[in-house]
PDB file of C-alpha atoms in Angstrom:
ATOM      1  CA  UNK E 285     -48.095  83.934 -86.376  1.00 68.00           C
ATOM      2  CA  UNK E 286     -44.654  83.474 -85.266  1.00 83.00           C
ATOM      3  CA  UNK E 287     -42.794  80.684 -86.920  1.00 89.00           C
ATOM      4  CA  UNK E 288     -40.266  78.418 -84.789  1.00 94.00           C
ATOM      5  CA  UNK E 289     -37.285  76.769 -87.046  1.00 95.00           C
ATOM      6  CA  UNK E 290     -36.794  73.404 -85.275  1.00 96.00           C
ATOM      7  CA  UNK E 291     -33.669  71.266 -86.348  1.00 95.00           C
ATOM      8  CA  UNK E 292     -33.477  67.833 -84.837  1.00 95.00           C
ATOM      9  CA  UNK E 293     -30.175  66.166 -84.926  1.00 94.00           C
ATOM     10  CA  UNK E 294     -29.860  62.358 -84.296  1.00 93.00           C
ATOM     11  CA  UNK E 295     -27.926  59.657 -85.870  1.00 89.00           C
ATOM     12  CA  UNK E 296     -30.929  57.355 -84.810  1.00 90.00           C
ATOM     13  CA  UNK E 297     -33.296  57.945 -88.627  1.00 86.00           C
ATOM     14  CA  UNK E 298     -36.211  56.134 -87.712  1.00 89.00           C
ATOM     15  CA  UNK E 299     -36.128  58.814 -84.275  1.00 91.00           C
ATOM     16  CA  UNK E 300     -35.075  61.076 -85.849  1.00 90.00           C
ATOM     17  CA  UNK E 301     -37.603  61.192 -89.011  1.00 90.00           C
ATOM     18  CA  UNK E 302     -40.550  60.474 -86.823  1.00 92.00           C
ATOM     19  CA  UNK E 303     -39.577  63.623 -84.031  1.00 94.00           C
ATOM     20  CA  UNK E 304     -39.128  65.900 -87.114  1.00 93.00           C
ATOM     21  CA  UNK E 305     -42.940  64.792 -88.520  1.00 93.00           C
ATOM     22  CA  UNK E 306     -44.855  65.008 -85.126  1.00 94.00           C
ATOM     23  CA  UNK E 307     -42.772  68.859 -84.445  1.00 95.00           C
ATOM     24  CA  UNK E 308     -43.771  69.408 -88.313  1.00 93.00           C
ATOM     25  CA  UNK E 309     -47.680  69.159 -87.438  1.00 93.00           C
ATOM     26  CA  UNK E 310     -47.838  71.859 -84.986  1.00 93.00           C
ATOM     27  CA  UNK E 311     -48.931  75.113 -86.729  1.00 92.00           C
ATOM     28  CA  UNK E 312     -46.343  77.442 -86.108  1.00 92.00           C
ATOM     29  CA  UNK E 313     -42.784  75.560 -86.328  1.00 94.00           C
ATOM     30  CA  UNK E 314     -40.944  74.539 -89.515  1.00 93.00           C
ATOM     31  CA  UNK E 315     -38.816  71.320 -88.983  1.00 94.00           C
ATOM     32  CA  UNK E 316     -35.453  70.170 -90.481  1.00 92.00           C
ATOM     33  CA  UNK E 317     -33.416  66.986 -89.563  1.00 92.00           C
ATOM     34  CA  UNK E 318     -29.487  66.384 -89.891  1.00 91.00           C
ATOM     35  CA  UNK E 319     -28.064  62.683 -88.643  1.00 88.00           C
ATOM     36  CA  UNK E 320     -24.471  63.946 -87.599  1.00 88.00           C
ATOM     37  CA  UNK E 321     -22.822  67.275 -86.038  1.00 87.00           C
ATOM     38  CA  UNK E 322     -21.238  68.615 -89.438  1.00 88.00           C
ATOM     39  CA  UNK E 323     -24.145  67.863 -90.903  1.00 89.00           C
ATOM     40  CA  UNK E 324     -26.190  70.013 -88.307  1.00 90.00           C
ATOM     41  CA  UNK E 325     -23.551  72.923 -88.828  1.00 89.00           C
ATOM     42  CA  UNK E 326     -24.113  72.783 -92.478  1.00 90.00           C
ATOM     43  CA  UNK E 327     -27.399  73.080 -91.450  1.00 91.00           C
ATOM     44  CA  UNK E 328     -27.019  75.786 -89.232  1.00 92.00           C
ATOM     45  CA  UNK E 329     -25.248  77.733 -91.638  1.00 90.00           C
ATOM     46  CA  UNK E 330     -27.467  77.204 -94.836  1.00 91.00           C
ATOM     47  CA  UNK E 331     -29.891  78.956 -92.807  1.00 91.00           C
ATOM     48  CA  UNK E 332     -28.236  81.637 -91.228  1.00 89.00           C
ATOM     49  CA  UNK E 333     -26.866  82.357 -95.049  1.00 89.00           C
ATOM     50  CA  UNK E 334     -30.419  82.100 -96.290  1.00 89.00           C
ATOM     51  CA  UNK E 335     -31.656  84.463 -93.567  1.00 87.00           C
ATOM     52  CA  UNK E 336     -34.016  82.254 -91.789  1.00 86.00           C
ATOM     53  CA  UNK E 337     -31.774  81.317 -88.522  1.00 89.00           C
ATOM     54  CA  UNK E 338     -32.583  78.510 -86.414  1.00 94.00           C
ATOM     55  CA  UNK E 339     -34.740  79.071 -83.659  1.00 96.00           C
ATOM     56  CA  UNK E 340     -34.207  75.574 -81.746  1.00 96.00           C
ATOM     57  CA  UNK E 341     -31.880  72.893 -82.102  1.00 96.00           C
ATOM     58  CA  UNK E 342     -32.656  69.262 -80.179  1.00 96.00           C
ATOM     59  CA  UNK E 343     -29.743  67.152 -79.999  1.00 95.00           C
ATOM     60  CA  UNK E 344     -29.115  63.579 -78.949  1.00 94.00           C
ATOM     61  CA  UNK E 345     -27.282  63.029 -75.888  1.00 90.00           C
ATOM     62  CA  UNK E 346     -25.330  60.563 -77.825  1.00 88.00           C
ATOM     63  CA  UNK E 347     -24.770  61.229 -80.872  1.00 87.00           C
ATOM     64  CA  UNK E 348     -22.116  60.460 -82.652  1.00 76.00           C
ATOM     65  CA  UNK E 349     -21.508  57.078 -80.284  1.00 68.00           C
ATOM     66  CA  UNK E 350     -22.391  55.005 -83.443  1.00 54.00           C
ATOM     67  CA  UNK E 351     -25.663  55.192 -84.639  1.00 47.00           C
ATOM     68  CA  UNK E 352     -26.817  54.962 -88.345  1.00 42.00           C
ATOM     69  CA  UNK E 353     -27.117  58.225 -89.284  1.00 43.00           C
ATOM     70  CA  UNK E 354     -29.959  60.154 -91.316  1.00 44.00           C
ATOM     71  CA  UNK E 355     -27.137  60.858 -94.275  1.00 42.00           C
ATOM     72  CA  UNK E 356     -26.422  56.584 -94.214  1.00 36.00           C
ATOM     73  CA  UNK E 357     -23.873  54.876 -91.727  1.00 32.00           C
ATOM     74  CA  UNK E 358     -21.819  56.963 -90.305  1.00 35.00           C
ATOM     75  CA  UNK E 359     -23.787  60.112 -91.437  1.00 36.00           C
ATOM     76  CA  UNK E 360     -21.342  60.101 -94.310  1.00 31.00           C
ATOM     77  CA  UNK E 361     -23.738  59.477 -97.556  1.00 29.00           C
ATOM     78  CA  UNK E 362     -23.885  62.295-100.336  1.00 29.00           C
ATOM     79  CA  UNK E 363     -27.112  64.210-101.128  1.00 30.00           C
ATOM     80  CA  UNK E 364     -29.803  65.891 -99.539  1.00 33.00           C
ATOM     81  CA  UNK E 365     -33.150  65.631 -97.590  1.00 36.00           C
ATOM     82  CA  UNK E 366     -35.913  67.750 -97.037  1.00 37.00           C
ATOM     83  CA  UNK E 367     -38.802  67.724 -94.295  1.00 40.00           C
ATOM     84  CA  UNK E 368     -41.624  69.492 -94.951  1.00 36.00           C
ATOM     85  CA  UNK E 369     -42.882  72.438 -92.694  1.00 36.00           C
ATOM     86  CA  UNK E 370     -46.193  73.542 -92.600  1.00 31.00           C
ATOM     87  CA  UNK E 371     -48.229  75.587 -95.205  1.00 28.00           C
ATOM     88  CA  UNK E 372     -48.009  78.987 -95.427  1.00 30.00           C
ATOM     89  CA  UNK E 373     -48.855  81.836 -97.361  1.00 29.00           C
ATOM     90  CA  UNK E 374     -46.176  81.295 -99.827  1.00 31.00           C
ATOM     91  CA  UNK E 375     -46.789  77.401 -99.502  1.00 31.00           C
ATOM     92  CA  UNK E 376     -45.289  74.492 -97.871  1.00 32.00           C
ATOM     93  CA  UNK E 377     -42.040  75.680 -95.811  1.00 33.00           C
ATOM     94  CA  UNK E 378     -38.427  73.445 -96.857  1.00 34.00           C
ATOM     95  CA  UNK E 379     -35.868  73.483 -94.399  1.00 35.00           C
ATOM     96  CA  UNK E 380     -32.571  71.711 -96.028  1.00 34.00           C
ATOM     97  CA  UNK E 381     -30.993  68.804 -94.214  1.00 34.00           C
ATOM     98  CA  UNK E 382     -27.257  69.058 -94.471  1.00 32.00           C
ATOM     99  CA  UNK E 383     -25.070  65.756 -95.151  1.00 33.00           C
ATOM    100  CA  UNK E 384     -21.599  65.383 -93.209  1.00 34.00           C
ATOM    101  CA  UNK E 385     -19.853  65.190 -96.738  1.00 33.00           C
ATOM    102  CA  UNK E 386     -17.173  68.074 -96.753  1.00 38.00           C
ATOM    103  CA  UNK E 387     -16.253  69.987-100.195  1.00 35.00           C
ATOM    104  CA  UNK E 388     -13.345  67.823-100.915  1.00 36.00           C
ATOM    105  CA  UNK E 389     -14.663  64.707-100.235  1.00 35.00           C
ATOM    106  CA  UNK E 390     -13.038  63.699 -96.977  1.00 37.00           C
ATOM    107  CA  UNK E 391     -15.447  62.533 -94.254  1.00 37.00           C
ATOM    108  CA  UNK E 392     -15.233  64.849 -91.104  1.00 42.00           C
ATOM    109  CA  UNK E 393     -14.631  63.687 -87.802  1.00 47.00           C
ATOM    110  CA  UNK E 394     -17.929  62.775 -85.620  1.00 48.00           C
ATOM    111  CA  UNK E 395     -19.305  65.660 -83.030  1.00 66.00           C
ATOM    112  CA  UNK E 396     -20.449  64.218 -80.185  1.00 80.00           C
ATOM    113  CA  UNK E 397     -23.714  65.915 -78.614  1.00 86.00           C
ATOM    114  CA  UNK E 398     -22.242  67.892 -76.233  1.00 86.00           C
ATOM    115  CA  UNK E 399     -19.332  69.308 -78.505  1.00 85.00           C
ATOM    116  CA  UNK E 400     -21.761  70.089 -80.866  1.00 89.00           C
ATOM    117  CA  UNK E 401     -24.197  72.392 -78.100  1.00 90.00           C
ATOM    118  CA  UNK E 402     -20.400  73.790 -77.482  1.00 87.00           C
ATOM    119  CA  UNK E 403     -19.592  74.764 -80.743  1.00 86.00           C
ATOM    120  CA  UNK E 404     -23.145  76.139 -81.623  1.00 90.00           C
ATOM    121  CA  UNK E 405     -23.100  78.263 -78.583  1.00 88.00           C
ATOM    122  CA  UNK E 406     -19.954  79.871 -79.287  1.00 83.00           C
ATOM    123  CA  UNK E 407     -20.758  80.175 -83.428  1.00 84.00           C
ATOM    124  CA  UNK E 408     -24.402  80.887 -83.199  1.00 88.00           C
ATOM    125  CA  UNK E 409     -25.436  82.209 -79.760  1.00 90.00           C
ATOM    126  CA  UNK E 410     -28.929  82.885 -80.554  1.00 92.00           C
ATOM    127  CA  UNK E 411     -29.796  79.135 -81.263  1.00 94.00           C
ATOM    128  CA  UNK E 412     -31.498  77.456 -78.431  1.00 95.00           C
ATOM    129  CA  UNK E 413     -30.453  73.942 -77.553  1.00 95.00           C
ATOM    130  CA  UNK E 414     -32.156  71.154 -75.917  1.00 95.00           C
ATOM    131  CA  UNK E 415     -30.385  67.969 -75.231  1.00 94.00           C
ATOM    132  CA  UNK E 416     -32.816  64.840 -75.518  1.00 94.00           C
ATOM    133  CA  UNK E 417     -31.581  61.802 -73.642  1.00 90.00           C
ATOM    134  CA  UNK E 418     -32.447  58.413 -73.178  1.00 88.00           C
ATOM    135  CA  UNK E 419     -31.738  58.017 -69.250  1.00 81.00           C
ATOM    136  CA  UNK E 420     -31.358  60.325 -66.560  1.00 82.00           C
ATOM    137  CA  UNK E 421     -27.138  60.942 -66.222  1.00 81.00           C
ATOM    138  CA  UNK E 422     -26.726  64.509 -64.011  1.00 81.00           C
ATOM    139  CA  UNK E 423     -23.134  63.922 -65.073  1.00 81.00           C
ATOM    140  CA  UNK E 424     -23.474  64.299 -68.567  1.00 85.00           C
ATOM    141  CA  UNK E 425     -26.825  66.829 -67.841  1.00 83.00           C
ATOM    142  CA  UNK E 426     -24.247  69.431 -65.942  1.00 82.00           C
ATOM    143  CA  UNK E 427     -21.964  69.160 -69.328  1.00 84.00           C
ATOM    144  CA  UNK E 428     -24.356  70.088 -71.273  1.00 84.00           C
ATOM    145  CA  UNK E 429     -25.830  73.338 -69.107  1.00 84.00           C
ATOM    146  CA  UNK E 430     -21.921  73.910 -69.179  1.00 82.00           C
ATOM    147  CA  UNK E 431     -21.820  74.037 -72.398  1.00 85.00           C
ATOM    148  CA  UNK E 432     -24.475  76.048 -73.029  1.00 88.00           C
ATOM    149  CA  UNK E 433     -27.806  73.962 -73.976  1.00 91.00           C
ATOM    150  CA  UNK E 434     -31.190  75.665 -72.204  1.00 92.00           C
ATOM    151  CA  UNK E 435     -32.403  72.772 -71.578  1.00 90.00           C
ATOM    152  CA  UNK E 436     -32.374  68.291 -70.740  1.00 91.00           C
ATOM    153  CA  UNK E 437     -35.600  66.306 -71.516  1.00 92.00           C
ATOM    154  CA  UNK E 438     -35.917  62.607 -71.820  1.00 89.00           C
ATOM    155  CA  UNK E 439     -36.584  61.291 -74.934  1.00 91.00           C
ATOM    156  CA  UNK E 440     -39.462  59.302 -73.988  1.00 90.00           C
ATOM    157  CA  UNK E 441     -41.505  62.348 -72.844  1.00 91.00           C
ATOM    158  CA  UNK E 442     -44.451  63.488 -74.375  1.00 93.00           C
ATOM    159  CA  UNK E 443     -44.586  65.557 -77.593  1.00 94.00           C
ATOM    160  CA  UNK E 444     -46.257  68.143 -75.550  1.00 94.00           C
ATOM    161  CA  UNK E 445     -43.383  68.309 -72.679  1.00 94.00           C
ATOM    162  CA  UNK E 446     -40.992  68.795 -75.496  1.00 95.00           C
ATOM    163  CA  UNK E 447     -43.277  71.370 -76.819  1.00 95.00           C
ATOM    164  CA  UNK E 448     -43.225  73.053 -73.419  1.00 95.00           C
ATOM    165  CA  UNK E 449     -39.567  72.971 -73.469  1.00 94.00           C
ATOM    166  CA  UNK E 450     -38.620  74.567 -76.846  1.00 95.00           C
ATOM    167  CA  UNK E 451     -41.010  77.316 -76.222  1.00 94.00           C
ATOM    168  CA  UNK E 452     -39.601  77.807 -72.526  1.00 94.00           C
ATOM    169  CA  UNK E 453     -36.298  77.910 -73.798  1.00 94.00           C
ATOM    170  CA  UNK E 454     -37.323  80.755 -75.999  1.00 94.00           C
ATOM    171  CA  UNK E 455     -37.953  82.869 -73.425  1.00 94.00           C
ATOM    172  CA  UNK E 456     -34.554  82.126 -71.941  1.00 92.00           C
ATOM    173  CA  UNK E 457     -35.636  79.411 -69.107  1.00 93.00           C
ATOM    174  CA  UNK E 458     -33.456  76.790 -68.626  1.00 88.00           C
ATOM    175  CA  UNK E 459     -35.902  73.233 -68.072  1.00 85.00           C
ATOM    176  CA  UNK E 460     -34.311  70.432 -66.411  1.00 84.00           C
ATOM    177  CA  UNK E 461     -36.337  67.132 -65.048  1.00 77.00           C
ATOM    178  CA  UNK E 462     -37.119  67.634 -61.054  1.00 75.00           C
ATOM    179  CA  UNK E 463     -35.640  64.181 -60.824  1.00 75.00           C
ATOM    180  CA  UNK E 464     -31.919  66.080 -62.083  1.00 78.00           C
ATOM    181  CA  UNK E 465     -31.743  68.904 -60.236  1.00 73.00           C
ATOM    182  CA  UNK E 466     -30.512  67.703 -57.022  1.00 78.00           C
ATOM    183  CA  UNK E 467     -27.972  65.195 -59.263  1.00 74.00           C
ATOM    184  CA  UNK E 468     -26.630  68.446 -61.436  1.00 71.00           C
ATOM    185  CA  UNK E 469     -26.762  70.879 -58.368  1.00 76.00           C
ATOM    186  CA  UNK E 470     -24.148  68.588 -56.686  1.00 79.00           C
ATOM    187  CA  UNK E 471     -22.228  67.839 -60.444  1.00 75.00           C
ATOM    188  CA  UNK E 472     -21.544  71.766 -61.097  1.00 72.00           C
ATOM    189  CA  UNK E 473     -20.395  72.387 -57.164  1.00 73.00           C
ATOM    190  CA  UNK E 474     -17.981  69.484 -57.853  1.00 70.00           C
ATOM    191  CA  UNK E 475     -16.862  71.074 -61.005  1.00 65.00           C
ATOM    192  CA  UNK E 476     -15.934  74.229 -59.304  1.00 67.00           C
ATOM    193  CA  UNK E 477     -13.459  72.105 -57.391  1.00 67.00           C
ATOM    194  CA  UNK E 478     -11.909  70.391 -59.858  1.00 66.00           C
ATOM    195  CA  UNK E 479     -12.059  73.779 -62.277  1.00 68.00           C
ATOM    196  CA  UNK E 480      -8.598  75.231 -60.346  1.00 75.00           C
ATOM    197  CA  UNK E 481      -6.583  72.070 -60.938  1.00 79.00           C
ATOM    198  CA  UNK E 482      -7.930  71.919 -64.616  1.00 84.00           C
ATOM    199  CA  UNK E 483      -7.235  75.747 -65.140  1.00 86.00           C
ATOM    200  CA  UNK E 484      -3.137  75.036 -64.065  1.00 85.00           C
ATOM    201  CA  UNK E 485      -3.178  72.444 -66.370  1.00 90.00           C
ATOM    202  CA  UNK E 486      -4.441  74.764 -69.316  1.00 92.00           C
ATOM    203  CA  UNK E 487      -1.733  76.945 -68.334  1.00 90.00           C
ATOM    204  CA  UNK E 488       0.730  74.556 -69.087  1.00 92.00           C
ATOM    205  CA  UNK E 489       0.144  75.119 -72.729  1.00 94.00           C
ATOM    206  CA  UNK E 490       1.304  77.252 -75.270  1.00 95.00           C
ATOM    207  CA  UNK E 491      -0.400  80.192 -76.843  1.00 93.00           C
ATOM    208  CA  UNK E 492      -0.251  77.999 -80.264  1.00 95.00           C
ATOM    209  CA  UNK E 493      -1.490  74.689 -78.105  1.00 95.00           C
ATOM    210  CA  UNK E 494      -4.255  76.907 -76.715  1.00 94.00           C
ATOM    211  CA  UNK E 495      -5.835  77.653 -79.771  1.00 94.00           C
ATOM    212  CA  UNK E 496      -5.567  73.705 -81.076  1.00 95.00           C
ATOM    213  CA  UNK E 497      -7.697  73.211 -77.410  1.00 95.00           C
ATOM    214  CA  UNK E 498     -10.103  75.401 -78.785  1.00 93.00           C
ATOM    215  CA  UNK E 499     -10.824  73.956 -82.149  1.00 93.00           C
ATOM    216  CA  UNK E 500     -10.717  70.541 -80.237  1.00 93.00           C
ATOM    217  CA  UNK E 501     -13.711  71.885 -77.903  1.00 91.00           C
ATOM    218  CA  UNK E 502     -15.368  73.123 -81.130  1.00 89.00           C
ATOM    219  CA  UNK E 503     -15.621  69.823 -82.415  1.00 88.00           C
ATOM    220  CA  UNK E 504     -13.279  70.388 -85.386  1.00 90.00           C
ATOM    221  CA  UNK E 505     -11.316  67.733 -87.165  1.00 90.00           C
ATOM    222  CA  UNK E 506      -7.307  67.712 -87.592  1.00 92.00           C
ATOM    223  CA  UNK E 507      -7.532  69.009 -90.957  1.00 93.00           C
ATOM    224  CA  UNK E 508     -10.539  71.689 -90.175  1.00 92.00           C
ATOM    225  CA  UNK E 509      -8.292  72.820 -87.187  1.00 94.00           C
ATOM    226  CA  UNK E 510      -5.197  73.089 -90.074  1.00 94.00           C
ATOM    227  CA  UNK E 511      -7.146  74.770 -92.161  1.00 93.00           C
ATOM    228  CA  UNK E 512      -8.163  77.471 -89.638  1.00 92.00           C
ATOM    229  CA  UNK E 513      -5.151  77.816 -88.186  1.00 93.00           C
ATOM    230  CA  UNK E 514      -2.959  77.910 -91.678  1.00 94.00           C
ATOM    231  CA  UNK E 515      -0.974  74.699 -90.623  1.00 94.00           C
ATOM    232  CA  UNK E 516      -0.101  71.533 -92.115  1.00 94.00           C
ATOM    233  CA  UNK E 517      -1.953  68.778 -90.605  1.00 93.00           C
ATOM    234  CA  UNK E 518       1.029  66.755 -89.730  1.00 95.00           C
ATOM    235  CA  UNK E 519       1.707  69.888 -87.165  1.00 95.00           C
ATOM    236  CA  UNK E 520      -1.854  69.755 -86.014  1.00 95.00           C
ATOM    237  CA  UNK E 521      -1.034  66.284 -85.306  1.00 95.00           C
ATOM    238  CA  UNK E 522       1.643  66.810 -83.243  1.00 95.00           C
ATOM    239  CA  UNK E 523       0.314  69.935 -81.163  1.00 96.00           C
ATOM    240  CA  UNK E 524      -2.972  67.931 -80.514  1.00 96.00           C
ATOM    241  CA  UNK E 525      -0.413  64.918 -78.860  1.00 95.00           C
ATOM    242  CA  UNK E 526       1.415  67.600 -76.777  1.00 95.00           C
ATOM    243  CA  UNK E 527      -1.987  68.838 -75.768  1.00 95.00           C
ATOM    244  CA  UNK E 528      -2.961  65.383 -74.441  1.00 95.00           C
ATOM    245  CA  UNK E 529       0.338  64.715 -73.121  1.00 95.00           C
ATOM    246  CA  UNK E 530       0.281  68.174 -70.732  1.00 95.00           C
ATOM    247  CA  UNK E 531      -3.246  67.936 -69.682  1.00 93.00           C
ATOM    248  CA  UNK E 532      -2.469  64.102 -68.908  1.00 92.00           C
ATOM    249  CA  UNK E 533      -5.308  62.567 -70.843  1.00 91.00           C
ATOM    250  CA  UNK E 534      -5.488  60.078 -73.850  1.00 90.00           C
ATOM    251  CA  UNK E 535      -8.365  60.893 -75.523  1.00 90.00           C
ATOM    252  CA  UNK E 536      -9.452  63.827 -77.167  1.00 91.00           C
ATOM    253  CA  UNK E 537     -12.666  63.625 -75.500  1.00 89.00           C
ATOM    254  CA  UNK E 538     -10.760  63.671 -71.988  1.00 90.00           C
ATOM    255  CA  UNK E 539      -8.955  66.745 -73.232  1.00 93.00           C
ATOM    256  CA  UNK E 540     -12.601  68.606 -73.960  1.00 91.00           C
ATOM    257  CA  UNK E 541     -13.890  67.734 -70.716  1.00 87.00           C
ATOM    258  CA  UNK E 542     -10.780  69.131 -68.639  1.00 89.00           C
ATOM    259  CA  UNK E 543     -11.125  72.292 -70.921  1.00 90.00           C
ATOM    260  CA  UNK E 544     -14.977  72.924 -70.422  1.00 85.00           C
ATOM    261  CA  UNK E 545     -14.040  73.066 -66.561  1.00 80.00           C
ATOM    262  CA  UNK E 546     -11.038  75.322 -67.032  1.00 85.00           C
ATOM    263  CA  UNK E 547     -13.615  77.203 -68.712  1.00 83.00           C
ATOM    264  CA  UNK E 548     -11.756  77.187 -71.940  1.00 88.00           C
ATOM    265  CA  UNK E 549     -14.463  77.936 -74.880  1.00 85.00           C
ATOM    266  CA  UNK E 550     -14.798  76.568 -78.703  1.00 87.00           C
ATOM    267  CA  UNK E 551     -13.697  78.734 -81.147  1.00 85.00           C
ATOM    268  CA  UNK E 552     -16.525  80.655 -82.545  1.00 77.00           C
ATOM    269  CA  UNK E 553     -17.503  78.919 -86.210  1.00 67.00           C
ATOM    270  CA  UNK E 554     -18.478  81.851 -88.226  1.00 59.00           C
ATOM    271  CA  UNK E 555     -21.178  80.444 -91.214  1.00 51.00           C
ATOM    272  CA  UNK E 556     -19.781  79.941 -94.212  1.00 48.00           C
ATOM    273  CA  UNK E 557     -20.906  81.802 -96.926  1.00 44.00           C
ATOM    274  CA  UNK E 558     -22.949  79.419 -99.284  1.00 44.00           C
ATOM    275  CA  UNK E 559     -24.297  80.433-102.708  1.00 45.00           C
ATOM    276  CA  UNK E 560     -27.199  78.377-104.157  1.00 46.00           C
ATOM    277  CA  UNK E 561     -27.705  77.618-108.081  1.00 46.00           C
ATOM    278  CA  UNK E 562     -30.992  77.583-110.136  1.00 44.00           C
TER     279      UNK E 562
END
């Protein structure tokens, strides 16, 4: 039987921990959970290091917009989790759940959903992701097919819709409610208009500024986009304020969403590699 590795990140626990036990019952898919986006990446790359990639990832629309995380508030606390897969021949399956705790302490900055199916896309292509939402937005929904996710589903569907869904998506379909498609349809031709104005803007910026937009679409953090880039995070600083100030936005946010329609990618987050002890 062929095993699906299922990671569920929300910041919502009591969602989040009961998704991750009803996915954990079917048969043939091992489940983890992780309550923020770093801690999802950690996740992400724990696995790829251990050589047991994730197959699916299902994401919250909004994460990151304030929710108690799986980790504590914030997503922040230290230690780990562990949800149970399903028996197998060598026994029960454990699938780590990462913490948003970098190695030297500091706590990253939040990934919102949508920066997260970015960054994913870009670092792990093979990883299928499915955004779960609590409303119907074909706003945000065209975002996220932008950004690479296979698929939107409401959260209040039925465990055997989502089912549908994950196993769709692993065969490359891309599942959106009938209710969206008219919604997204007219969302992506209005991005095409706007993508010309957004792509002059872009242009505006240095080489150096360029690669700072990157990191920014990848979710990363002033001092994660430092480190990368070998620069002091006081110059991060500043070329992240230039980058607002030519694309005319205030908010890094604002500055992700103009790139995504210039068509301006993440940076590709190659895994870590992470040794284990015992």
């Amino acid at each position: 039987m062929i095993r699906i590795r299922v990671l569920v990140v929300d910041d919502h626990r009591i969602f989040a921990e009961s998704l991750a036990a009803a996915l954990a019952s079917e048969p043939d898919i091992d489940v983890a959970a992780a309550g923020s986006g770093p801690a999802a990446l950690r996740c992400l790359e724990r696995a790829a290091a251990e050589g047991r990639r994730i197959d699916v990832m299902l994401v919250d629309a909004d994460l990151g917009a304030g929710g108690t995380g799986i980790g504590g508030t914030g997503g922040t606390a230290n230690g780990g989790a562990v949800v149970n897969g399903v028996a197998g021949a060598g026994g029960p399956v454990q699938m780590p759940v990462a913490r948003a705790v970098p190695d030297n302490g500091e706590v990253m900055t939040p990934v919102d959903g949508i920066s997260l199916v970015a960054g994913v896309r870009a670092g792990q292509p093979s990883v299928r992701t499915v955004v779960l939402a609590e409303k119907d937005d074909p706003g945000r929904a065209a975002l996220a097919l932008q950004a690479g996710a296979s698929g939107w589903v409401a959260k209040d569907c039925s465990l055997q819709r989502l089912l549908a869904v994950m196993r769709g998506v692993l065969r490359d379909e891309t599942h959106l409610p009938a209710a969206l498609l008219t919604g997204v349809l007219r969302e992506l031709t209005a991005a095409r208009k706007h993508r010309t104005e957004s792509e002059r803007l872009v242009e505006s910026l240095t080489p150096r500024e360029r690669e700072v937009l990157r990191c920014m679409v990848a979710g990363l953090g002033r001092k994660a986009v430092a480190e990368r880039l070998f620069l002091s995070p006081h110059t991060v600083r500043t070329h992240m304020q230039n980058v607002l100030g030519k694309l005319g936005v205030h908010s890094t946010l604002a500055a992700v969403a103009l790139a995504r329609r210039a068509g301006v990618g993440p940076v590709a987050l190659a895994p870590r590699v992470i040794t284990s002890t015992g």
